[in-house]
PDB file of N, CA, C and O in Angstrom:
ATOM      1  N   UNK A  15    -226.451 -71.332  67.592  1.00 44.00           N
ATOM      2  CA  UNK A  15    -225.888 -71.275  66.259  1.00 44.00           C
ATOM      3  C   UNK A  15    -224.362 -71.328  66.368  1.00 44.00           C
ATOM      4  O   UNK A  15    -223.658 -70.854  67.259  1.00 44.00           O
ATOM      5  N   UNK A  16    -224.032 -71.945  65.369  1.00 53.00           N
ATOM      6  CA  UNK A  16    -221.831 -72.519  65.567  1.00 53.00           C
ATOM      7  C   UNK A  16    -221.500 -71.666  63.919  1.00 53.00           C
ATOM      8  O   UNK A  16    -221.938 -71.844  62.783  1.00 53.00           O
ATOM      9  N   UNK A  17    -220.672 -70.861  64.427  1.00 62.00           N
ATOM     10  CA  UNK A  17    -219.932 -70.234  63.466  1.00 62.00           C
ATOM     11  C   UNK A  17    -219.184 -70.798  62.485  1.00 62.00           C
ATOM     12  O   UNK A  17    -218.116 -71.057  63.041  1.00 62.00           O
ATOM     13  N   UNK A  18    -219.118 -71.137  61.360  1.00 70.00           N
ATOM     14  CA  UNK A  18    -218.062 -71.465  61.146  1.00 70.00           C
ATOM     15  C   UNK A  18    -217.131 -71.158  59.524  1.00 70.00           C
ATOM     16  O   UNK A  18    -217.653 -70.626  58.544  1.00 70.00           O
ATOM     17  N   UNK A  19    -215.805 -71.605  59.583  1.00 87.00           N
ATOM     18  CA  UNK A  19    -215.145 -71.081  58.330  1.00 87.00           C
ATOM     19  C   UNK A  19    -214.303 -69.761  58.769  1.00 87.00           C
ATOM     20  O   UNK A  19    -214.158 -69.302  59.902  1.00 87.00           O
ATOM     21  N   UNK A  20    -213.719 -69.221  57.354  1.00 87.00           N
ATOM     22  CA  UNK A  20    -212.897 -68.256  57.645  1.00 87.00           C
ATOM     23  C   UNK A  20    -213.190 -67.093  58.440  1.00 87.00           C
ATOM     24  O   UNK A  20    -212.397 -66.621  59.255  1.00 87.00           O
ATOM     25  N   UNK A  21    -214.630 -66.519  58.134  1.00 88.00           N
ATOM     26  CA  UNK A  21    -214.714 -65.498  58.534  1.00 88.00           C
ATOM     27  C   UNK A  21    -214.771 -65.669  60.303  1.00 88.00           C
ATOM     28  O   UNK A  21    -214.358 -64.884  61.156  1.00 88.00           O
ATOM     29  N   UNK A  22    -215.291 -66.698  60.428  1.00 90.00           N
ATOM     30  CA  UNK A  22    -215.379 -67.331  62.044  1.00 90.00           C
ATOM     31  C   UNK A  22    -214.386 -67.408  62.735  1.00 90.00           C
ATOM     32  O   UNK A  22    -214.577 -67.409  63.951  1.00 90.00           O
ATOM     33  N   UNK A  23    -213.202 -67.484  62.309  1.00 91.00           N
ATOM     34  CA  UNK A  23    -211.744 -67.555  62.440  1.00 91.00           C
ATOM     35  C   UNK A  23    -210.906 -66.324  62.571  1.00 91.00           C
ATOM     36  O   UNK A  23    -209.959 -66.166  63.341  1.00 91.00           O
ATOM     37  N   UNK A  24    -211.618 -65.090  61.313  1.00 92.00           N
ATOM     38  CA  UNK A  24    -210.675 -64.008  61.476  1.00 92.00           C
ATOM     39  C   UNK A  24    -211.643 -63.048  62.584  1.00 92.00           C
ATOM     40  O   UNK A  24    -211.168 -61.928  62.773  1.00 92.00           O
ATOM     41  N   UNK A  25    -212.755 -63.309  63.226  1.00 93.00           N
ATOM     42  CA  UNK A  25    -213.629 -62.966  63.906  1.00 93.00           C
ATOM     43  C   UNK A  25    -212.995 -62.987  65.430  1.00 93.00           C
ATOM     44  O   UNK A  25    -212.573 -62.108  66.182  1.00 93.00           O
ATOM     45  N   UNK A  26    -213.121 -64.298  65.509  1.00 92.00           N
ATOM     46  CA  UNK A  26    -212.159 -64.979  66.911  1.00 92.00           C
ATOM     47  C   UNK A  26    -210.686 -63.996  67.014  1.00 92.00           C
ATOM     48  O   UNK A  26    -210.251 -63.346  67.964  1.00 92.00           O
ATOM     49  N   UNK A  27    -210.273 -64.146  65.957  1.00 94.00           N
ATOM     50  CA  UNK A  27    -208.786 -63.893  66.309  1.00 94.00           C
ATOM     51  C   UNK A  27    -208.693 -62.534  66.783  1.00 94.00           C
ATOM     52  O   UNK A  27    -207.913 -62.218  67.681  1.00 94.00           O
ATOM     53  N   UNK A  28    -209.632 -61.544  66.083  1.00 95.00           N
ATOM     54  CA  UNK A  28    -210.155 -60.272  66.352  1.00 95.00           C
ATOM     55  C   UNK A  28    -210.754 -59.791  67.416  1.00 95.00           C
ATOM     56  O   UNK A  28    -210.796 -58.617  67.784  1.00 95.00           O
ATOM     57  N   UNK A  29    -211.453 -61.201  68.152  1.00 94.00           N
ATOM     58  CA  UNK A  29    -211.862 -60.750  69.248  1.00 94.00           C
ATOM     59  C   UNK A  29    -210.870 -60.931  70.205  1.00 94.00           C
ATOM     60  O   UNK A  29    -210.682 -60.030  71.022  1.00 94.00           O
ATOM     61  N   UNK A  30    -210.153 -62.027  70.240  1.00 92.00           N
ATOM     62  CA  UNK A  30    -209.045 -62.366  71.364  1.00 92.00           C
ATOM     63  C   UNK A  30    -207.745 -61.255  71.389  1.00 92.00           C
ATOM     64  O   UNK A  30    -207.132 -60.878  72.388  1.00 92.00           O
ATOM     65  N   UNK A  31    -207.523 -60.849  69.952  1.00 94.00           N
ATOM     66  CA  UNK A  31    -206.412 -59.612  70.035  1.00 94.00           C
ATOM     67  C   UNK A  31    -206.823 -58.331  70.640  1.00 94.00           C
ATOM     68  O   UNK A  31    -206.140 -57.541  71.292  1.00 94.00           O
ATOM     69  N   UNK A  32    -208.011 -58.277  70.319  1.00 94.00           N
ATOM     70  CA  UNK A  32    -208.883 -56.652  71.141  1.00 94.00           C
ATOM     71  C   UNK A  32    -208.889 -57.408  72.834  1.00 94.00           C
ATOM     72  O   UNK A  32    -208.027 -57.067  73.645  1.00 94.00           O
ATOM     73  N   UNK A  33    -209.703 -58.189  73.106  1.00 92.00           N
ATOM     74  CA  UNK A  33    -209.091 -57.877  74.439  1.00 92.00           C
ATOM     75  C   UNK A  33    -208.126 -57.969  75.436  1.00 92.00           C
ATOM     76  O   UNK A  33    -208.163 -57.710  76.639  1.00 92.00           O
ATOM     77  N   UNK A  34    -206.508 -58.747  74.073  1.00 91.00           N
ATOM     78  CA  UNK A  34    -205.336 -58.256  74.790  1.00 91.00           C
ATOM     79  C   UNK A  34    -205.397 -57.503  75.183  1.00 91.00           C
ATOM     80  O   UNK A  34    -205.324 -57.141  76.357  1.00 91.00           O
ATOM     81  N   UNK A  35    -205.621 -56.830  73.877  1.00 93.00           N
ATOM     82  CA  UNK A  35    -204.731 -55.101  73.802  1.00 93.00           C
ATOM     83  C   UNK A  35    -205.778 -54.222  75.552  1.00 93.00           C
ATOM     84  O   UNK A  35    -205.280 -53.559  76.462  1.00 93.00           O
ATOM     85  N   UNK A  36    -207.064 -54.590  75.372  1.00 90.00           N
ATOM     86  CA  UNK A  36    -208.004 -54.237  76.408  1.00 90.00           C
ATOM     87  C   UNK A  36    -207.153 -54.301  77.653  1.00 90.00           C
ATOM     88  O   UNK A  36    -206.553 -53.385  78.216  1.00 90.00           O
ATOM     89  N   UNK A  37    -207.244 -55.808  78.016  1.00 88.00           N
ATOM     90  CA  UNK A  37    -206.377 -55.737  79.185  1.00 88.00           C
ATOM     91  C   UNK A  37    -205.535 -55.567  79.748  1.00 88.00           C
ATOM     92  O   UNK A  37    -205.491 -55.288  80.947  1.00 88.00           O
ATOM     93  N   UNK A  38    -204.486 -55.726  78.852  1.00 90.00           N
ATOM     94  CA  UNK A  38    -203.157 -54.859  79.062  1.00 90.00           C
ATOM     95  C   UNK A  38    -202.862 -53.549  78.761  1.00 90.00           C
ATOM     96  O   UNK A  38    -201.714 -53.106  78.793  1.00 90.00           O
ATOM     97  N   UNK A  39    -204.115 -52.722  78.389  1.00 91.00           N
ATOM     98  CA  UNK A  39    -203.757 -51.666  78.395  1.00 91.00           C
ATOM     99  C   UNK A  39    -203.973 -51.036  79.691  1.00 91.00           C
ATOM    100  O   UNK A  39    -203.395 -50.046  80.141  1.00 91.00           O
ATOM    101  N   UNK A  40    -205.133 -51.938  80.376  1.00 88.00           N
ATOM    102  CA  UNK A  40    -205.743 -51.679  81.581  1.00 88.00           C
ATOM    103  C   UNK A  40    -204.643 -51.864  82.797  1.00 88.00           C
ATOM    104  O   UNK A  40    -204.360 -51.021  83.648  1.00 88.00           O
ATOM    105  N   UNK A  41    -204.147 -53.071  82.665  1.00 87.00           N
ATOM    106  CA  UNK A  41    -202.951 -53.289  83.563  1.00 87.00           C
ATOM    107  C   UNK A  41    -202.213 -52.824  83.690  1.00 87.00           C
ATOM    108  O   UNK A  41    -201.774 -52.506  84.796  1.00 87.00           O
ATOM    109  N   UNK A  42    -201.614 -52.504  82.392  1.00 91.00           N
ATOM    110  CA  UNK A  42    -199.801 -52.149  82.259  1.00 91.00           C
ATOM    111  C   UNK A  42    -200.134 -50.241  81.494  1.00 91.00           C
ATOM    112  O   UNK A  42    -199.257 -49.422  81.769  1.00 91.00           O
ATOM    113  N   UNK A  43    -201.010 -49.879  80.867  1.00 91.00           N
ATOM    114  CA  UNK A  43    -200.930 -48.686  80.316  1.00 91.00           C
ATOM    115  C   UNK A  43    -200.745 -49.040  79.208  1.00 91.00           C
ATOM    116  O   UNK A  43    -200.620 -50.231  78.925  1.00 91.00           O
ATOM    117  N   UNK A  44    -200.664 -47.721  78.012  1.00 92.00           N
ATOM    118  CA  UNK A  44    -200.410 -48.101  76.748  1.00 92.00           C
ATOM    119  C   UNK A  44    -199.031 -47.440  76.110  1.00 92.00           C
ATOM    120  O   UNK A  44    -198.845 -47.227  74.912  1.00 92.00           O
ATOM    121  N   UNK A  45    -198.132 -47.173  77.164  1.00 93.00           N
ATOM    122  CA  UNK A  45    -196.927 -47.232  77.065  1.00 93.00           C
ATOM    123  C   UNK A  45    -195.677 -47.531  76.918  1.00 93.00           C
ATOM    124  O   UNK A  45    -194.690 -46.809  77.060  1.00 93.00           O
ATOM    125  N   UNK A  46    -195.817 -49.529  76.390  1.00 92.00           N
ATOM    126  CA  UNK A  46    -194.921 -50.383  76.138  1.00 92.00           C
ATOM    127  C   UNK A  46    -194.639 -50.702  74.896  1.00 92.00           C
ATOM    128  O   UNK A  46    -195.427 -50.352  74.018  1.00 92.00           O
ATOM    129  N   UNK A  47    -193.765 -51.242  74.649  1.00 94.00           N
ATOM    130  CA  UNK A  47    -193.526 -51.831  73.273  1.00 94.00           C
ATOM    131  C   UNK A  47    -194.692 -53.278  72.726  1.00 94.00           C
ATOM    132  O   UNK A  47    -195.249 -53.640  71.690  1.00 94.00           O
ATOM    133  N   UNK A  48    -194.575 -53.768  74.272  1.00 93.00           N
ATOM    134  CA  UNK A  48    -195.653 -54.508  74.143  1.00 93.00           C
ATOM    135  C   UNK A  48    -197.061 -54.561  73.666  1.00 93.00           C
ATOM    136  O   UNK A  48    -197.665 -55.290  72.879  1.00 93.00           O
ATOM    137  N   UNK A  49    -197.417 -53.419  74.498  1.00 94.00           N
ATOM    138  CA  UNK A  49    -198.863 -52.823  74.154  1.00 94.00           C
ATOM    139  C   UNK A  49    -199.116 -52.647  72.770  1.00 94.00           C
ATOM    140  O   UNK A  49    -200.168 -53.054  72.277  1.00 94.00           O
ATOM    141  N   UNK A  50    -197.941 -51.879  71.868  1.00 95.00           N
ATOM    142  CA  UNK A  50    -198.071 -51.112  70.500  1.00 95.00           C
ATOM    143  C   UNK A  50    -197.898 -52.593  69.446  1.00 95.00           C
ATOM    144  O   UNK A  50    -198.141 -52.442  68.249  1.00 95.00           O
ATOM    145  N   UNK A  51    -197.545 -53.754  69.868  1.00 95.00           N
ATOM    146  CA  UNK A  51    -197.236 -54.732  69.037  1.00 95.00           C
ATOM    147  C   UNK A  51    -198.838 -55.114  69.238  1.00 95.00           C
ATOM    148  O   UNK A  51    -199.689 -55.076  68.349  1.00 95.00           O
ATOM    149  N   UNK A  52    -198.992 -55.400  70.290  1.00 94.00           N
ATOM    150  CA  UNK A  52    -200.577 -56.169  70.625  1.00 94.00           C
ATOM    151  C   UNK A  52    -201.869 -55.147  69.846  1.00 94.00           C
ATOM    152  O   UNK A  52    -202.709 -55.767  69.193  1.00 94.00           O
ATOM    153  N   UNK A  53    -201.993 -53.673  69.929  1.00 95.00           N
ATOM    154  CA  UNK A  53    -202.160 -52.561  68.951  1.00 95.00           C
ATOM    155  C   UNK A  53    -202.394 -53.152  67.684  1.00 95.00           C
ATOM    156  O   UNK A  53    -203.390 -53.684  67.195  1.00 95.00           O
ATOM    157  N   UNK A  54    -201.083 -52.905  67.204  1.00 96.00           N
ATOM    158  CA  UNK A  54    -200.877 -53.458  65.452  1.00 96.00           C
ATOM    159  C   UNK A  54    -201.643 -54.635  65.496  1.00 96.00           C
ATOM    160  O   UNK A  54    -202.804 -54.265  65.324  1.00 96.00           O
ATOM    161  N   UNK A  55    -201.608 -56.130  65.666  1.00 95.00           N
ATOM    162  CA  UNK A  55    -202.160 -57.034  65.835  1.00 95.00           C
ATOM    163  C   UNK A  55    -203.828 -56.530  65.729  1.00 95.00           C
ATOM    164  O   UNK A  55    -204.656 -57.182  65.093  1.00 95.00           O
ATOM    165  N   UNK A  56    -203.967 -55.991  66.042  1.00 95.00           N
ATOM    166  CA  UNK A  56    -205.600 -56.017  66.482  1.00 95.00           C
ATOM    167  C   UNK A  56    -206.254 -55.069  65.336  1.00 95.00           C
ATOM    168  O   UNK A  56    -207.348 -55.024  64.774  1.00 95.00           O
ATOM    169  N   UNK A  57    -204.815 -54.196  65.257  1.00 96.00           N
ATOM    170  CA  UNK A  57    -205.406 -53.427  63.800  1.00 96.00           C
ATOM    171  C   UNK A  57    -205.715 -53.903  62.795  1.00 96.00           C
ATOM    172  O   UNK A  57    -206.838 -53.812  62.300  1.00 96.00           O
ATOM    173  N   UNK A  58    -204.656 -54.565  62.266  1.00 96.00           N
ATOM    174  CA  UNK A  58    -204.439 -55.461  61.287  1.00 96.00           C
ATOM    175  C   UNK A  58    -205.430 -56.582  60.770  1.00 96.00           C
ATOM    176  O   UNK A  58    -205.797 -56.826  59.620  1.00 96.00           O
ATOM    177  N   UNK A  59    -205.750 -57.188  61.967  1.00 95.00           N
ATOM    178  CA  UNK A  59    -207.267 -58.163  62.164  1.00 95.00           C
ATOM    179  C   UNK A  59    -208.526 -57.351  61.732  1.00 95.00           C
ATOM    180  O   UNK A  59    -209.269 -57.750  60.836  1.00 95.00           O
ATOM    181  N   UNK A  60    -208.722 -56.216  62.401  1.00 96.00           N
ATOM    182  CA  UNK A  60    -209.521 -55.005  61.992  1.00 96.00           C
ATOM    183  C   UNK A  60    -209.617 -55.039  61.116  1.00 96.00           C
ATOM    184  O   UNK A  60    -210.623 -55.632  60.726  1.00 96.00           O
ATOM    185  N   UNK A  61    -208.737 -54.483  60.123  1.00 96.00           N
ATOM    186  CA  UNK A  61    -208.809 -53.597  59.221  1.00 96.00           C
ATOM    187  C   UNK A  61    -208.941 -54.707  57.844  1.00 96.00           C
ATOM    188  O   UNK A  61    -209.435 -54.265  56.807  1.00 96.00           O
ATOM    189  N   UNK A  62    -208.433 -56.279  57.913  1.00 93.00           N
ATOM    190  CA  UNK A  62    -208.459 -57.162  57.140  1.00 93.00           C
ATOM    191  C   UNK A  62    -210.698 -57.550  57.373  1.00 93.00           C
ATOM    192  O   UNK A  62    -211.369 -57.807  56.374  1.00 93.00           O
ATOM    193  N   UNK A  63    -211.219 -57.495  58.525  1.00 93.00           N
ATOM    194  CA  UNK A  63    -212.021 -57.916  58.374  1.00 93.00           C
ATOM    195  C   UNK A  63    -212.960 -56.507  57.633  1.00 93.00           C
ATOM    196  O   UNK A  63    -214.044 -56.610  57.060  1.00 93.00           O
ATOM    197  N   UNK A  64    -212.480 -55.735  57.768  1.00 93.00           N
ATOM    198  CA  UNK A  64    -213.491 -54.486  57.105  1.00 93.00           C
ATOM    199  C   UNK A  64    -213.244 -54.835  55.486  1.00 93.00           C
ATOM    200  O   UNK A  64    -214.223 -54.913  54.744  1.00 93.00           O
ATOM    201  N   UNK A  65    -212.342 -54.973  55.144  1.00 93.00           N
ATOM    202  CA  UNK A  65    -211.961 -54.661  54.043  1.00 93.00           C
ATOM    203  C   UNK A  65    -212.473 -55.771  53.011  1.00 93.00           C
ATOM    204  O   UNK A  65    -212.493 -55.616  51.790  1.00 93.00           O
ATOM    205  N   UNK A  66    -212.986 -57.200  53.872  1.00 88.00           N
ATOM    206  CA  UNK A  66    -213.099 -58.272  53.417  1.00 88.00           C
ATOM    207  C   UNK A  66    -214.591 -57.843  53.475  1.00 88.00           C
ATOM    208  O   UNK A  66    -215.361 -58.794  53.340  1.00 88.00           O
ATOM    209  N   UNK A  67    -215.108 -56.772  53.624  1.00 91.00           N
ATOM    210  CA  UNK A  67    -216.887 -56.929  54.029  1.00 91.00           C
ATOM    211  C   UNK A  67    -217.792 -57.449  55.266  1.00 91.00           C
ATOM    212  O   UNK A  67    -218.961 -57.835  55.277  1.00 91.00           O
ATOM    213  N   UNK A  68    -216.845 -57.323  56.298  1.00 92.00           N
ATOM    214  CA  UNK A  68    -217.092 -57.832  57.538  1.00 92.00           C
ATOM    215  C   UNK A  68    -216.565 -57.046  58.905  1.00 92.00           C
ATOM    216  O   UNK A  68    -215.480 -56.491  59.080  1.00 92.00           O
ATOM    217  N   UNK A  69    -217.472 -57.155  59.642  1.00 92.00           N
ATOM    218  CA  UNK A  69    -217.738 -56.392  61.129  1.00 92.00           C
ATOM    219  C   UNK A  69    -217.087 -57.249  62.099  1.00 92.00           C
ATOM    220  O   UNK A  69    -217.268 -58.462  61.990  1.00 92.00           O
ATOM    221  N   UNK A  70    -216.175 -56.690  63.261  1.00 93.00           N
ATOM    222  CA  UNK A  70    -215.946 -57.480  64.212  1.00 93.00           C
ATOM    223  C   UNK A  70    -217.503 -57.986  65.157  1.00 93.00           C
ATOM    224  O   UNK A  70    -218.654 -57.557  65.230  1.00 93.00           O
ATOM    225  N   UNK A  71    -216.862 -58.917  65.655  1.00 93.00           N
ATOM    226  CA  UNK A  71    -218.650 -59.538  66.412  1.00 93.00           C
ATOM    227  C   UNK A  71    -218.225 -58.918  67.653  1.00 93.00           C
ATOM    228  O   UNK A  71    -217.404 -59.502  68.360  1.00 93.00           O
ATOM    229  N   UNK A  72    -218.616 -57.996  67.926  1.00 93.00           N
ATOM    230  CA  UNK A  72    -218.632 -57.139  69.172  1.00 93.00           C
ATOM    231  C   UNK A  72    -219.045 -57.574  70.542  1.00 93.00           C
ATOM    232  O   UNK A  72    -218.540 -57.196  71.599  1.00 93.00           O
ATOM    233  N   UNK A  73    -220.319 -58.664  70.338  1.00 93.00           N
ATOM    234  CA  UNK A  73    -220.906 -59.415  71.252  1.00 93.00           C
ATOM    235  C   UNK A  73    -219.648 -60.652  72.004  1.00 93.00           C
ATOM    236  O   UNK A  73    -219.353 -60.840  73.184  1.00 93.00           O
ATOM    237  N   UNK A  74    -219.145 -61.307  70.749  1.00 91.00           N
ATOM    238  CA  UNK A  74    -217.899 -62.213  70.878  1.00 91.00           C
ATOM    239  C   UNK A  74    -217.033 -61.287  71.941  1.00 91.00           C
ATOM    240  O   UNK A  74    -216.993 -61.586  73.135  1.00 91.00           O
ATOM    241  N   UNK A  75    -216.547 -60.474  71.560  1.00 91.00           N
ATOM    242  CA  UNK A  75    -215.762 -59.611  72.458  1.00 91.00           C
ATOM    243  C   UNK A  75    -215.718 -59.362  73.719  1.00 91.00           C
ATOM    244  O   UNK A  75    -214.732 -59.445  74.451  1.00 91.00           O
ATOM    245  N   UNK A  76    -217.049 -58.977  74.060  1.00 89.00           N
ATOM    246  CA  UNK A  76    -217.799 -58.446  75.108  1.00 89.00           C
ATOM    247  C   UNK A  76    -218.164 -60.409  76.387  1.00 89.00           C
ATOM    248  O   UNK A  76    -218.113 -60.695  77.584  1.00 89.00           O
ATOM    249  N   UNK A  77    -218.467 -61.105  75.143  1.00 89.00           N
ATOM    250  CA  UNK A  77    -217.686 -62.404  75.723  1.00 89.00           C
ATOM    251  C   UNK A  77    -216.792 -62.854  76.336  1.00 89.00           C
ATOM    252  O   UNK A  77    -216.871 -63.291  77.485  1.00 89.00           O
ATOM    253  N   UNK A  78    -215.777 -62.805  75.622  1.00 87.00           N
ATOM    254  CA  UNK A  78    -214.326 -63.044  75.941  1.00 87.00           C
ATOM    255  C   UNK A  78    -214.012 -62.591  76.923  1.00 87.00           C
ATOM    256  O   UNK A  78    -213.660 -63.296  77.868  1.00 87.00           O
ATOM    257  N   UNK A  79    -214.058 -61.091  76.978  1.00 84.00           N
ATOM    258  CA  UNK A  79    -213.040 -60.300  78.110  1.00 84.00           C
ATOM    259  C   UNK A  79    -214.529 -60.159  79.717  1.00 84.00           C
ATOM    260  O   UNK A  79    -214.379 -59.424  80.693  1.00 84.00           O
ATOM    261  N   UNK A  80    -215.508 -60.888  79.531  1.00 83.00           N
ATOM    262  CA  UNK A  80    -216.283 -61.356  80.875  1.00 83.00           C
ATOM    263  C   UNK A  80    -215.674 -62.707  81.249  1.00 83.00           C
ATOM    264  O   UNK A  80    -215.473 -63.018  82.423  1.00 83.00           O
ATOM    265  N   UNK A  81    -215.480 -63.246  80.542  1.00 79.00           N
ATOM    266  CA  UNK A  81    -215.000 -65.127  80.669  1.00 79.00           C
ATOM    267  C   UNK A  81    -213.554 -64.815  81.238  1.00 79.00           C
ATOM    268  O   UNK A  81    -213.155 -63.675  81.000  1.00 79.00           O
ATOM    269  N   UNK A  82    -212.841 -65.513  81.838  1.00 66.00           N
ATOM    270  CA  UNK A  82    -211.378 -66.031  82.596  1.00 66.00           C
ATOM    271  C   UNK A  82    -210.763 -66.472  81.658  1.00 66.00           C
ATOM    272  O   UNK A  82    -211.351 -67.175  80.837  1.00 66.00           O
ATOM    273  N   UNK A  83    -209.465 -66.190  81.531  1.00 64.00           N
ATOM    274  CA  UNK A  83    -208.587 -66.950  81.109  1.00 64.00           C
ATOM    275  C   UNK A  83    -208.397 -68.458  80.162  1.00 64.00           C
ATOM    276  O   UNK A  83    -207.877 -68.785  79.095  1.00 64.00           O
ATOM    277  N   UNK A  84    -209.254 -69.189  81.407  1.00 61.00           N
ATOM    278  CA  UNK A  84    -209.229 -70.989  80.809  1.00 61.00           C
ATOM    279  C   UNK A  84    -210.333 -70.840  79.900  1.00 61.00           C
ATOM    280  O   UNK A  84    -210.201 -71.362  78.793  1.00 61.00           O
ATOM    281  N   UNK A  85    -211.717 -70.038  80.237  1.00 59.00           N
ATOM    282  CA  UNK A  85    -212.724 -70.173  79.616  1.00 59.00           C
ATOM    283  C   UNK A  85    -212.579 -69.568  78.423  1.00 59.00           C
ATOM    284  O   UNK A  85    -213.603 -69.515  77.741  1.00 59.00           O
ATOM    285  N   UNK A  86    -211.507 -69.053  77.937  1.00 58.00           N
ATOM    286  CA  UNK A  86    -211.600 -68.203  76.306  1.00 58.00           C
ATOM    287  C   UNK A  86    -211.617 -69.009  75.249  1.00 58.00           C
ATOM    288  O   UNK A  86    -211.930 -68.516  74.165  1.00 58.00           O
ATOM    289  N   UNK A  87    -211.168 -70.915  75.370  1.00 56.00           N
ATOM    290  CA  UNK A  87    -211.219 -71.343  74.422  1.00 56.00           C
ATOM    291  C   UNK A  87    -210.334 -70.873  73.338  1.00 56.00           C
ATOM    292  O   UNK A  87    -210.782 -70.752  72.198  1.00 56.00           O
ATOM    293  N   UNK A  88    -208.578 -70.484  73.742  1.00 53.00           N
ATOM    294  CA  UNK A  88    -207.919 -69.974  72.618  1.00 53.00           C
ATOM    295  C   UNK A  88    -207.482 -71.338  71.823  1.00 53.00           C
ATOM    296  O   UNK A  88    -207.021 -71.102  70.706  1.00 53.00           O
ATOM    297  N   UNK A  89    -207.525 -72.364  72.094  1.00 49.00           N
ATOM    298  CA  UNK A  89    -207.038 -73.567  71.573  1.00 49.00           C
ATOM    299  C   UNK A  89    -207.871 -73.434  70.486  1.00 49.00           C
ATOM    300  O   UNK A  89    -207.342 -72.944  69.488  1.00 49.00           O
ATOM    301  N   UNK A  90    -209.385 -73.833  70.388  1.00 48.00           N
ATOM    302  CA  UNK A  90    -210.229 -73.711  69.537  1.00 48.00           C
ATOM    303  C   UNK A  90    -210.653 -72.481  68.799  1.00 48.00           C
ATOM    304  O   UNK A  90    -211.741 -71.974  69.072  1.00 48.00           O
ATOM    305  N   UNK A  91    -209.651 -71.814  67.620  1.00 46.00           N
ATOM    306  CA  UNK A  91    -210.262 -70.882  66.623  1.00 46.00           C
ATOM    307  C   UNK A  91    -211.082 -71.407  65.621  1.00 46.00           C
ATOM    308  O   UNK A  91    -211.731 -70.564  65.001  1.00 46.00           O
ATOM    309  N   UNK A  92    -211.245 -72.717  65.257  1.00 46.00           N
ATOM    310  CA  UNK A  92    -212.050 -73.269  64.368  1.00 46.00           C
ATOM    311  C   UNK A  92    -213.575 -72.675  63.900  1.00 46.00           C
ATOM    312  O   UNK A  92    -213.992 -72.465  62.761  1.00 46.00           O
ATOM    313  N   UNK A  93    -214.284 -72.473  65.288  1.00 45.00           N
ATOM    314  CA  UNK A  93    -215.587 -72.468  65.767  1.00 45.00           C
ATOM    315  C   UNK A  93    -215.790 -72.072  66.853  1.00 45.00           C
ATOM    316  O   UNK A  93    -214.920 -72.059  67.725  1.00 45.00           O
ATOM    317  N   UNK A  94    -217.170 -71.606  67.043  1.00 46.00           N
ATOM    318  CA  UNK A  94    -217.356 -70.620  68.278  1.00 46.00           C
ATOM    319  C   UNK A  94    -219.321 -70.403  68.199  1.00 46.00           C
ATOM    320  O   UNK A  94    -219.963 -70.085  67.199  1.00 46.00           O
ATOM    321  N   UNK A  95    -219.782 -70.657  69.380  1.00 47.00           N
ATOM    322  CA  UNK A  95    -221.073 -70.391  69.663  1.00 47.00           C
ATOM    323  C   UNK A  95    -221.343 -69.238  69.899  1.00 47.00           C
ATOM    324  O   UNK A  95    -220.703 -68.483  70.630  1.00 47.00           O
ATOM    325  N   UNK A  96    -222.673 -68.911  69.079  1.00 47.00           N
ATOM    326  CA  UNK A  96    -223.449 -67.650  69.397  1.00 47.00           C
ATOM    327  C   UNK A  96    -224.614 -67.772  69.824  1.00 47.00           C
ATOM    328  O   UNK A  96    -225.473 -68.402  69.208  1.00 47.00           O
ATOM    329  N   UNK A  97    -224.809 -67.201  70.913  1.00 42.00           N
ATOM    330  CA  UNK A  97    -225.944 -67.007  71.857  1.00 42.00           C
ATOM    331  C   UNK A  97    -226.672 -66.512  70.802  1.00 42.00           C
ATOM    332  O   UNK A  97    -227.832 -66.137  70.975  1.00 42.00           O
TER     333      UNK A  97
END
């Protein structure tokens, strides 16, 4: 099944900002200026998809931050496959 449209979009973006914030919190700590910008970001995505009546795709997530780098597909927010 191919996701698609807005909510597919603010989904993605939600998943790719959570596992910034994931990995760099892992790397670097959550003690930077960096970290707290990447934070906000992810909140913000959050808190727009709750509010709109919608759940982050947790599975997407749990995706992403198993996959490498090249494999995240950040070029393509359009659309996105679900197992």
């Amino acid at each position: 099944m191919v996701k698609r449209g807005m909510v597919a979009v603010m989904q993605k973006l939600e998943a790719q900002s959570w596992v910034a914030q994931e990995e760099w919190s892992q790397l670097y700590g959550t003690d930077s200026k960096h970290f707290h910008h990447l934070e906000t970001r992810w909140k913000t995505l959050y808190m727009v998809l709750k509010a709109c009546g919608h759940d982050p795709d947790h599975d997407l997530r749990n995706q992403m931050l198993n996959q490498d780098i090249k494999g995240r597909g950040l070029a393509s927010a359009g659309s996105y496959i679900v197992a």
